[in-house]
Coordinates of C-alpha atoms in Angstrom, one line a residue:
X10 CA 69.1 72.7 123.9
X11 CA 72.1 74.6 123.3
X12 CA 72.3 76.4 126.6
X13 CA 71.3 73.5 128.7
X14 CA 73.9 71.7 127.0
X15 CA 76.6 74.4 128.1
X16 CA 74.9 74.5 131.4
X17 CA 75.6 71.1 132.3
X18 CA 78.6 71.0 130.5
X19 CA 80.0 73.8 132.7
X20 CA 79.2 72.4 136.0
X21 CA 76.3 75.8 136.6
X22 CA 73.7 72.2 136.4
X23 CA 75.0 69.6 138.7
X24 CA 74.7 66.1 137.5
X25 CA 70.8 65.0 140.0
X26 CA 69.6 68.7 139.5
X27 CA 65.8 68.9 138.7
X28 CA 64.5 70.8 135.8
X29 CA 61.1 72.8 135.8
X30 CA 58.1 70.9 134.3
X31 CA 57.9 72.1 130.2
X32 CA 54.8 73.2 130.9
X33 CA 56.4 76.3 133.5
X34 CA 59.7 76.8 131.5
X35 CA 57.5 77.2 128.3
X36 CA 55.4 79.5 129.9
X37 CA 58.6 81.5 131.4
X38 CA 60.2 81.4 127.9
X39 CA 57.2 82.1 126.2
X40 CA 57.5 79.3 123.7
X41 CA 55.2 75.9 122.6
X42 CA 55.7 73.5 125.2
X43 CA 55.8 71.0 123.0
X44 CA 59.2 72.9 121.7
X45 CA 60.4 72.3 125.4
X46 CA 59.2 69.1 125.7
X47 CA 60.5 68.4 121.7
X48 CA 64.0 69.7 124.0
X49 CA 63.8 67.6 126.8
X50 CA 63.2 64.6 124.6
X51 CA 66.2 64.8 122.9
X52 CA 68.9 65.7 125.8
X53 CA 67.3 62.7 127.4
X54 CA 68.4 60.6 124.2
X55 CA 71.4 62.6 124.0
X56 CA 72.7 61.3 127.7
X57 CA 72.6 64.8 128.8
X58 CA 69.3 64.5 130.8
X59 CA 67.5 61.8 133.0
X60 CA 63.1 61.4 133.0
X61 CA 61.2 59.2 135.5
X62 CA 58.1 59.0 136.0
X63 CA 56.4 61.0 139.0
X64 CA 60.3 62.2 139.3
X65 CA 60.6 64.4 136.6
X66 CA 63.4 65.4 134.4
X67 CA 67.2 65.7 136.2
X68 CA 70.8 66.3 134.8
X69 CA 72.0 62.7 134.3
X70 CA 74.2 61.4 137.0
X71 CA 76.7 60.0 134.2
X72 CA 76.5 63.9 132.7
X73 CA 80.0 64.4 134.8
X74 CA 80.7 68.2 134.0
X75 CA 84.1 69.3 133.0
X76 CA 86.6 71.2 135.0
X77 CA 86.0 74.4 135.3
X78 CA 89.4 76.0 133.7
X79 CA 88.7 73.7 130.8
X80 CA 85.2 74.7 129.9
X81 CA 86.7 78.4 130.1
X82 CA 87.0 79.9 126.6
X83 CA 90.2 80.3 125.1
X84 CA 91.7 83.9 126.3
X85 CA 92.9 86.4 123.7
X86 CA 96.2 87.7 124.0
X87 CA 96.3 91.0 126.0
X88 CA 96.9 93.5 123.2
X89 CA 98.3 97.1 125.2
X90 CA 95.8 99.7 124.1
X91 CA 96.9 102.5 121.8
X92 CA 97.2 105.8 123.5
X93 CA 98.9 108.1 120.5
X94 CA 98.6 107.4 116.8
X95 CA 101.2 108.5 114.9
X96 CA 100.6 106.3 112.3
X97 CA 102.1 108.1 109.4
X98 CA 99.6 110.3 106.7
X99 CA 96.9 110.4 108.2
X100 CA 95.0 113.8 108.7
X101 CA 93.4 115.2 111.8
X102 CA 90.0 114.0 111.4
X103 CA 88.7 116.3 114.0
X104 CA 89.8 119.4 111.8
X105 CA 87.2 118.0 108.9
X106 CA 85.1 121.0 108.0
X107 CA 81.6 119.6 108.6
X108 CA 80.1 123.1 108.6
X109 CA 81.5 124.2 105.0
X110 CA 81.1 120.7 104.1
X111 CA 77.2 120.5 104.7
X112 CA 76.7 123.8 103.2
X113 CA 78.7 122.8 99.6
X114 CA 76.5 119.9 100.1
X115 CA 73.4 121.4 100.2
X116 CA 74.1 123.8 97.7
X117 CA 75.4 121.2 95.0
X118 CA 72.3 118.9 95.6
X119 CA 69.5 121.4 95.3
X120 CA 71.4 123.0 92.2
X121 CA 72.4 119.6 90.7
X122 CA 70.1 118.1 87.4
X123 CA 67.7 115.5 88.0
X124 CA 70.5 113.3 86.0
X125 CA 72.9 113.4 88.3
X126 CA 70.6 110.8 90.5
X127 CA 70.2 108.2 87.4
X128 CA 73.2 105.6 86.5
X129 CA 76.9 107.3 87.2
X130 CA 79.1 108.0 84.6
X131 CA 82.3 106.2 85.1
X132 CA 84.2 109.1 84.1
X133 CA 82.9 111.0 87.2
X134 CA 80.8 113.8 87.3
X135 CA 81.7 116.8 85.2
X136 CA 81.1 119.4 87.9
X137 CA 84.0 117.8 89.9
X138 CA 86.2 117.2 86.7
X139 CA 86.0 121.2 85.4
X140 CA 86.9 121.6 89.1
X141 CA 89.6 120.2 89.1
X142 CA 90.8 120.8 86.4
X143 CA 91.1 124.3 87.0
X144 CA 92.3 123.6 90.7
X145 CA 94.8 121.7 89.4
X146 CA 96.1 123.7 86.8
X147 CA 96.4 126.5 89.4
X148 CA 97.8 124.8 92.6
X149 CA 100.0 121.8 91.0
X150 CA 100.9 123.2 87.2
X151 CA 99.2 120.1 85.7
X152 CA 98.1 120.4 82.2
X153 CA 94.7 119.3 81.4
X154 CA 91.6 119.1 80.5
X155 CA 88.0 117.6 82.3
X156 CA 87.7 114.6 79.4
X157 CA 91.3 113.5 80.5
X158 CA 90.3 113.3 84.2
X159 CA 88.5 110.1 86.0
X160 CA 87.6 109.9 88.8
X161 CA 88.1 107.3 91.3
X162 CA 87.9 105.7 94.9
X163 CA 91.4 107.1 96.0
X164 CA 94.9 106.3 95.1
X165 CA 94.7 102.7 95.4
X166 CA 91.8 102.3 92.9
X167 CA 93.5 104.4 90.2
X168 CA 96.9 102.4 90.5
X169 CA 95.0 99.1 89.9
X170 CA 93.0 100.8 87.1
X171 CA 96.0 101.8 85.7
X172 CA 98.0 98.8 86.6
X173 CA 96.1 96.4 84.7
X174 CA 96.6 98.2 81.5
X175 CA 100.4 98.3 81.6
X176 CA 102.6 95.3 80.9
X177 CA 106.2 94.6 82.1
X178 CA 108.1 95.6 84.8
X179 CA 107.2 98.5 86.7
X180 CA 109.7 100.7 88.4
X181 CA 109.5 101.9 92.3
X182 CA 111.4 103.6 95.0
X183 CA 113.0 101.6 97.0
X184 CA 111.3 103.0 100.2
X185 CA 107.7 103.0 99.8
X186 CA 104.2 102.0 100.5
X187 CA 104.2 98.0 100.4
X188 CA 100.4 98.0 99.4
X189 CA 101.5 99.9 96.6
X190 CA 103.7 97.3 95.4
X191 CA 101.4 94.9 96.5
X192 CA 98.7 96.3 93.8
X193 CA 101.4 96.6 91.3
X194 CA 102.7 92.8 91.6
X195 CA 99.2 91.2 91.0
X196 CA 99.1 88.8 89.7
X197 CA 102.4 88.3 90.0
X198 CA 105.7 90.4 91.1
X199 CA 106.7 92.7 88.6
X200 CA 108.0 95.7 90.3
X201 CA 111.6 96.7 90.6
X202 CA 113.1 99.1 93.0
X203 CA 115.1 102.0 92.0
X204 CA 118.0 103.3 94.9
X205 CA 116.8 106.5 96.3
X206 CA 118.7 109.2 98.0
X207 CA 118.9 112.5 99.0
X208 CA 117.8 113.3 95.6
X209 CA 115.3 111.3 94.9
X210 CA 115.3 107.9 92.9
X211 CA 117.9 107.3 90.9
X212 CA 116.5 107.7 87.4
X213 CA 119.5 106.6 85.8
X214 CA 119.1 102.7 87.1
X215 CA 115.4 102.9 85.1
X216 CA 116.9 101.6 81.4
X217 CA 118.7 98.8 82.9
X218 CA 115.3 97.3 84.7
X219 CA 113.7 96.7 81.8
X220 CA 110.6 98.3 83.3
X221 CA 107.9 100.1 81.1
X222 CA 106.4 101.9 83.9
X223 CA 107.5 103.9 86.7
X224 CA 105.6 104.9 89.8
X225 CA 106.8 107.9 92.0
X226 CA 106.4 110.4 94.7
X227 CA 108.3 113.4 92.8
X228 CA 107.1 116.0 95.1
X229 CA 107.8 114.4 98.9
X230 CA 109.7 111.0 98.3
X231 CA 107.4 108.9 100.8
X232 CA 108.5 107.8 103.7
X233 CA 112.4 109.3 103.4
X234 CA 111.3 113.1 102.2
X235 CA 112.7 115.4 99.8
X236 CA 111.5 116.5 95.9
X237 CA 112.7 114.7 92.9
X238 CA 115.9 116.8 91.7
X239 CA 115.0 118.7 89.0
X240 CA 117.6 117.0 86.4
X241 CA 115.9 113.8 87.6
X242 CA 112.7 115.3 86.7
X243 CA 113.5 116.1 83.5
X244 CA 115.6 112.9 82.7
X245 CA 112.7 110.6 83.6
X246 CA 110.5 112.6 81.1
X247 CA 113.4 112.2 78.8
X248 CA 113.0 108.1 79.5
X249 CA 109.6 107.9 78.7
X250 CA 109.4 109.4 75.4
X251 CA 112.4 107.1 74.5
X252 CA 111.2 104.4 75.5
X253 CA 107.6 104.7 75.2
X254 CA 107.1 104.2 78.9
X255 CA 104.8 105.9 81.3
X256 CA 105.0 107.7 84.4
X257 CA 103.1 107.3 87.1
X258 CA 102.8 110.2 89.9
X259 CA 101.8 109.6 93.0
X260 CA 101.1 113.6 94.6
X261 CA 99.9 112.2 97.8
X262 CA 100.4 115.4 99.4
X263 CA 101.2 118.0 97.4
X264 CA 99.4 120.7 99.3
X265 CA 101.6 120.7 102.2
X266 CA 104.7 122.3 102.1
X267 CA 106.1 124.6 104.5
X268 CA 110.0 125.9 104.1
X269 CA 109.8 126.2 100.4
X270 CA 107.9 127.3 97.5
X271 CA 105.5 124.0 96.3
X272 CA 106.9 121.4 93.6
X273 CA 105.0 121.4 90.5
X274 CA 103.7 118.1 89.0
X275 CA 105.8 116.3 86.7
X276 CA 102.9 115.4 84.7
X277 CA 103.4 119.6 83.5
X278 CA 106.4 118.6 81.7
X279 CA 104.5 116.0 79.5
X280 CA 101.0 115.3 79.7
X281 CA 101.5 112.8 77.2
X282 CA 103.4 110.3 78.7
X283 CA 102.5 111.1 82.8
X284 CA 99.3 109.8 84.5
X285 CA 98.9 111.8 87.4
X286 CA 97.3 110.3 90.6
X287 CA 95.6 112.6 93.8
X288 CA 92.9 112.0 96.3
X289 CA 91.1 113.8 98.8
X290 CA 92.2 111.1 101.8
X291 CA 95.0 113.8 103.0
X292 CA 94.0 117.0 102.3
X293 CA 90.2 116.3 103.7
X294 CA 89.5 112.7 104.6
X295 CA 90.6 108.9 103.5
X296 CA 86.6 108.4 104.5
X297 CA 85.9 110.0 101.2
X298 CA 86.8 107.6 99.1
X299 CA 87.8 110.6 96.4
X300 CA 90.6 110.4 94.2
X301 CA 91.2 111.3 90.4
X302 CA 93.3 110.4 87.6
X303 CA 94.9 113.0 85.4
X304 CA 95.7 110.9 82.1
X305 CA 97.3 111.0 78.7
X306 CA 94.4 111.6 76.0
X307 CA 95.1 107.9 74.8
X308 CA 94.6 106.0 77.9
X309 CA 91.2 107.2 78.8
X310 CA 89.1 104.8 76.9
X311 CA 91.3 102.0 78.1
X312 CA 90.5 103.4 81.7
X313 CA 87.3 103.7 81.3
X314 CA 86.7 99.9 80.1
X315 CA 89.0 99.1 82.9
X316 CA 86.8 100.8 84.9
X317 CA 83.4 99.4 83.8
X318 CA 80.0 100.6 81.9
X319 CA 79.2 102.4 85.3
X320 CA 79.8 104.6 88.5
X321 CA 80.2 101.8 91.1
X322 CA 83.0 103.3 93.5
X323 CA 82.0 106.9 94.0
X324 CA 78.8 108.6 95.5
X325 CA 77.4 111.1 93.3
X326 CA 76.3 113.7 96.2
X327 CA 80.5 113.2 97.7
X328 CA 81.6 114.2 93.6
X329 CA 79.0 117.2 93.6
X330 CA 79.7 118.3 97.1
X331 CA 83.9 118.7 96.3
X332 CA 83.3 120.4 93.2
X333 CA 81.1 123.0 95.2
X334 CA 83.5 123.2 98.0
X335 CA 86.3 123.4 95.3
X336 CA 84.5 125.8 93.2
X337 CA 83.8 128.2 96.1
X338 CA 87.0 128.6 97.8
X339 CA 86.5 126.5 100.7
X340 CA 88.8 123.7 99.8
X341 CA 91.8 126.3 99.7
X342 CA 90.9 128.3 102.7
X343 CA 90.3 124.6 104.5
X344 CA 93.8 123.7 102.8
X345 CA 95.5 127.2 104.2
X346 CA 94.6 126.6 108.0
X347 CA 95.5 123.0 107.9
X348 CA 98.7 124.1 106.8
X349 CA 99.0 126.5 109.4
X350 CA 98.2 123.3 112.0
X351 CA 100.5 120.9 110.4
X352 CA 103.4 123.3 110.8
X353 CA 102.9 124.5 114.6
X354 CA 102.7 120.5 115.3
X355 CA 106.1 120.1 112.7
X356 CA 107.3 122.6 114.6
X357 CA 107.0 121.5 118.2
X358 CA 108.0 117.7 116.9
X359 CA 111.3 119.0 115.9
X360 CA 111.9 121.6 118.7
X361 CA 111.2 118.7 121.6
X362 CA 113.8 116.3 119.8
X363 CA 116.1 118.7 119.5
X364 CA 116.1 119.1 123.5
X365 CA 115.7 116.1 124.2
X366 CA 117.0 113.5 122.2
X367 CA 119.5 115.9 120.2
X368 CA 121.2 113.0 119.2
X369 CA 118.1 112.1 116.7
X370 CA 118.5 112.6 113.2
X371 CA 115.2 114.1 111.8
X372 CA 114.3 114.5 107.9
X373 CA 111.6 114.9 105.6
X374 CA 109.9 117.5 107.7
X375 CA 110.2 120.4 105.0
X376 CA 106.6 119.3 103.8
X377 CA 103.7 116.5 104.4
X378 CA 102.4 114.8 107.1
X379 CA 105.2 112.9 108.7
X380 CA 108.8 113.0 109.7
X381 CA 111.9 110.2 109.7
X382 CA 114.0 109.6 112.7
X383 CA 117.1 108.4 112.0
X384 CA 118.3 105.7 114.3
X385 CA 121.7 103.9 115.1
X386 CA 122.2 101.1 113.8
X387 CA 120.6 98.0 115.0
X388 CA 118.0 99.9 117.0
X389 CA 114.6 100.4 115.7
X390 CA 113.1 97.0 116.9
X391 CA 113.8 98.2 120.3
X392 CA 112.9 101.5 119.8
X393 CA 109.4 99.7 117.9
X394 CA 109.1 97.7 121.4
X395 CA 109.6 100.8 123.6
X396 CA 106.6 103.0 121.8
X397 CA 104.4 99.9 122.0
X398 CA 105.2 99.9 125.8
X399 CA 104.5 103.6 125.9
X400 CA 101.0 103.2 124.1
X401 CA 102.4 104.4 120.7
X402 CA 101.2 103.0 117.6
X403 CA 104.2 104.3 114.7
X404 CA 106.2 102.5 112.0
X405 CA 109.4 101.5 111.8
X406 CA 111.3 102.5 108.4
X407 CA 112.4 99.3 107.3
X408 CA 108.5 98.2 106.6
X409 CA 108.8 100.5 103.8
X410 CA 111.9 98.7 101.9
X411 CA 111.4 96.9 98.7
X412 CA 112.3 93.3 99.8
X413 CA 114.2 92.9 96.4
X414 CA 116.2 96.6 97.3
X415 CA 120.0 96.2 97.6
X416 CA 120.1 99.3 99.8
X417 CA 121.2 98.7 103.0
X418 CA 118.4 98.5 105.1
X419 CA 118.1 101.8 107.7
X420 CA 116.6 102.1 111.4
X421 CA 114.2 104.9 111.9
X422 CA 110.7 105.4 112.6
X423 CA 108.2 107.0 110.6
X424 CA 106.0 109.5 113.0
X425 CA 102.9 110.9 111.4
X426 CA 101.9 114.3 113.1
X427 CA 98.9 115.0 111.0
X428 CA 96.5 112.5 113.7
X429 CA 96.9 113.2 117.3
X430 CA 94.3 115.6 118.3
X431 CA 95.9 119.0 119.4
X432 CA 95.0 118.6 122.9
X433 CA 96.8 115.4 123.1
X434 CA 100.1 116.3 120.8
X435 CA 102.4 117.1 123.5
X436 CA 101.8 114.1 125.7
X437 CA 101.8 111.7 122.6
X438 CA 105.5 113.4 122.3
X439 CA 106.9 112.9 126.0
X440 CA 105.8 109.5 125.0
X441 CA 107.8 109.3 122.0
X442 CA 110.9 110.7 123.7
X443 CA 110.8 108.0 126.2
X444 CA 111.0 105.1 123.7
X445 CA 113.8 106.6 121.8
X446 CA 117.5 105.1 122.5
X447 CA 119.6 107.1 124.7
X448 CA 122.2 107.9 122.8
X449 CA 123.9 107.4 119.2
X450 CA 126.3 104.4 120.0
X451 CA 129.8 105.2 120.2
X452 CA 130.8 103.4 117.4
X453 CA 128.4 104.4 114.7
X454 CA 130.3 105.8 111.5
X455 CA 129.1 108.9 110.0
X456 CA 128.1 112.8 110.1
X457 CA 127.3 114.0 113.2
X458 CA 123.1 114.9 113.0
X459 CA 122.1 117.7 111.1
X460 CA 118.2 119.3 112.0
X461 CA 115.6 119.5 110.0
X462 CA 117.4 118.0 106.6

């Protein structure tokens, strides 16, 4: 009924055109014919169809179809295809290692206790937790033990685990993930943003918030770049054991630095009063779903209520394979060629700016996954409209301002490297090049650019 309805209501059946008897269409359809018949019956009472006897069954003449362009559906808006992602943090997810991968998970399954298959333990599974524990101690200088780590389905999951146990305001950076925030303001906004610089945030503005809770990204300020200075290191410890208040560290890529030594957690400074957040979604895949919380001994039965009675986030086979490929020296052999990757790819990014748009400021590029281009002024919605043009999808900088921030707001884009396939790096770049302004305008205040800050 349906389809002759569109059929005549298209103008494909003419208003006099004669239908086959029920008898042949139910025997071409391969249905009752009393269904057809059942059919015919009701378009005839509908108006849509005509019966006479010895005549048959026609389109009614009063069935006047529509115009054509008005029984067209509705056309979507033509969206330009995405050549290049340089969406930012993302990792290559053709460099996954699938080989090492199967192997740790064949190994961990056969050697894992029949337990392991019954009801997940919400704390995760200990293989993983004495994993990392160690891993972490030994890459990041975190100080712990495997009944202070839970484990979780990435970042996001822990902050909202974490989240819902804290009260009061909760301190951010200024420039930052807006899903972040997002978690943190449910049900309602609560987050205040700090003023960060080239240093970092500004610990000092934290007293004067009134926030019991900070969340940062100590070791590469996401998206502007840079560590935490060391003083502010230590004077943020120094606010939370005045004031009771807890930090929360975001390490979302702690593994990937190139031009200097790596930046220890500030969770090593005091265990007690920092809840230290990591996932696998950079160093291996966002697909895993993997992430673990580091916590202060007297938060991890409030966690684990938070969390629920049971494993219901986290496959048990993903948990036993990463302890595996932790535990045999895969994950840091996988972590020491990705390195190697990310920095050729850094490497080119900056050296093709700096011949051809030398004019480009570029920072944060001394470790993670992405880099900032400064813009001049009143820029960076054109510059936003040009990469879309070119096939680019990339951020613009001022996504990532706290609305409430009284920062001036600054035009960049944020360019994640860490995506394009190699093969397909150096065009995605002649493509980011040609959306770039021309030049810095003439009447731009300021230091001239300096490379690589």
């Amino acid at each position: 009924m349906h389809a002759l309805r569109e059929a005549v209501r298209s103008g494909r059946l003419l208003p006099g055109t004669r239908l086959p008897p029920y008898r042949s269409l139910a025997v071409d359809l391969g249905i009752a014919r009393n269904t057809v018949a059942d059919a015919y019956a009701e378009l005839v009472e509908e108006g849509w169809l005509s019966a006479r006897q010895g005549s048959g069954t026609r389109v009614a003449r009063r069935a006047v179809p529509s115009e054509p362009k008005l029984a067209r559906r509705p056309q979507r808006p033509t969206r330009r295809r995405t050549v290049h992602d340089l969406l930012p943090s993302s990792p290559d997810a053709a460099a996954f290692p699938r080989a090492a991968w199967l192997t740790s998970t064949r190994r961990a399954v056969a050697a894992a206790p029949n337990s392991a298959f019954g009801v997940g333990d919400p704390r995760g599974r200990p293989e993983l937790r004495e994993a990392l524990a160690e891993y972490l101690a030994r890459a990041r200088g975190v100080r712990t033990e495997p009944d202070r780590i839970v484990i979780c389905a990435g970042f996001a999951h822990g902050l909202r685990l974490v989240g819902s146990l804290r009260e009061g305001r909760v301190g951010v950076e200024s420039y930052g993930l807006d899903f972040h925030r997002d978690v943190l303001d449910e049900p309602e906004p609560r987050t205040v943003p700090l003023t960060v610089d080239s240093h970092g945030a500004r610990i000092e503005e934290l007293p004067g918030t009134g926030a019991r809770t900070v969340l940062l990204t100590p070791a590469h300020q996401f998206p502007t770049g840079g560590p935490l200075h060391p003083e502010r290191r230590a004077a943020v410890v120094d606010w939370a054991r005045a004031s009771g208040g807890l930090i929360v560290e975001d390490d979302y890529d702690g593994e990937f630095r190139y031009d200097r030594q790596p930046v220890g957690a500030v969770q090593g400074l005091d265990p007690d009063r920092v809840v230290y957040l990591g996932s696998a979604s950079k160093s291996l895949s966002p697909a895993l779903r993997l992430g673990w919380m580091v916590l202060p001994g007297w938060m991890v039965d409030d966690v684990l209520a938070a969390k629920g009675s049971r494993e219901m986030w986290s496959g048990v086979v993903d948990q036993l394979t990463l302890a595996d490929f932790i535990a045999c020296g895969a994950y840091d052999r996988h972590l020491r060629r990705m390195r190697q990757s990310y920095r050729r790819r850094r490497d080119l990014l900056a050296s093709t700016l700096a011949e051809r748009a030398p004019h480009i400021r570029v920072s944060g590029i001394a470790a993670g996954l992405h880099a900032v281009l400064e813009l001049p002024e009143n820029t960076e919605e054109e510059a936003m409209r040009a990469a879309k043009r070119q096939g680019l999808a990339l951020d613009g900088l001022r996504a990532y301002r706290h609305p409430d921030s009284t920062m001036p707001p600054r035009d960049g884009l944020v360019i994640g490297y860490g995506t394009p396939p190699d093969h397909a790096f150096a065009a995605a770049l002649d493509a980011l090049c040609l959306a770039l302004p021309d030049s810095v305008q003439e009447d731009r205040p300021g230091p001239p650019p300096v490379r690589g800050r």
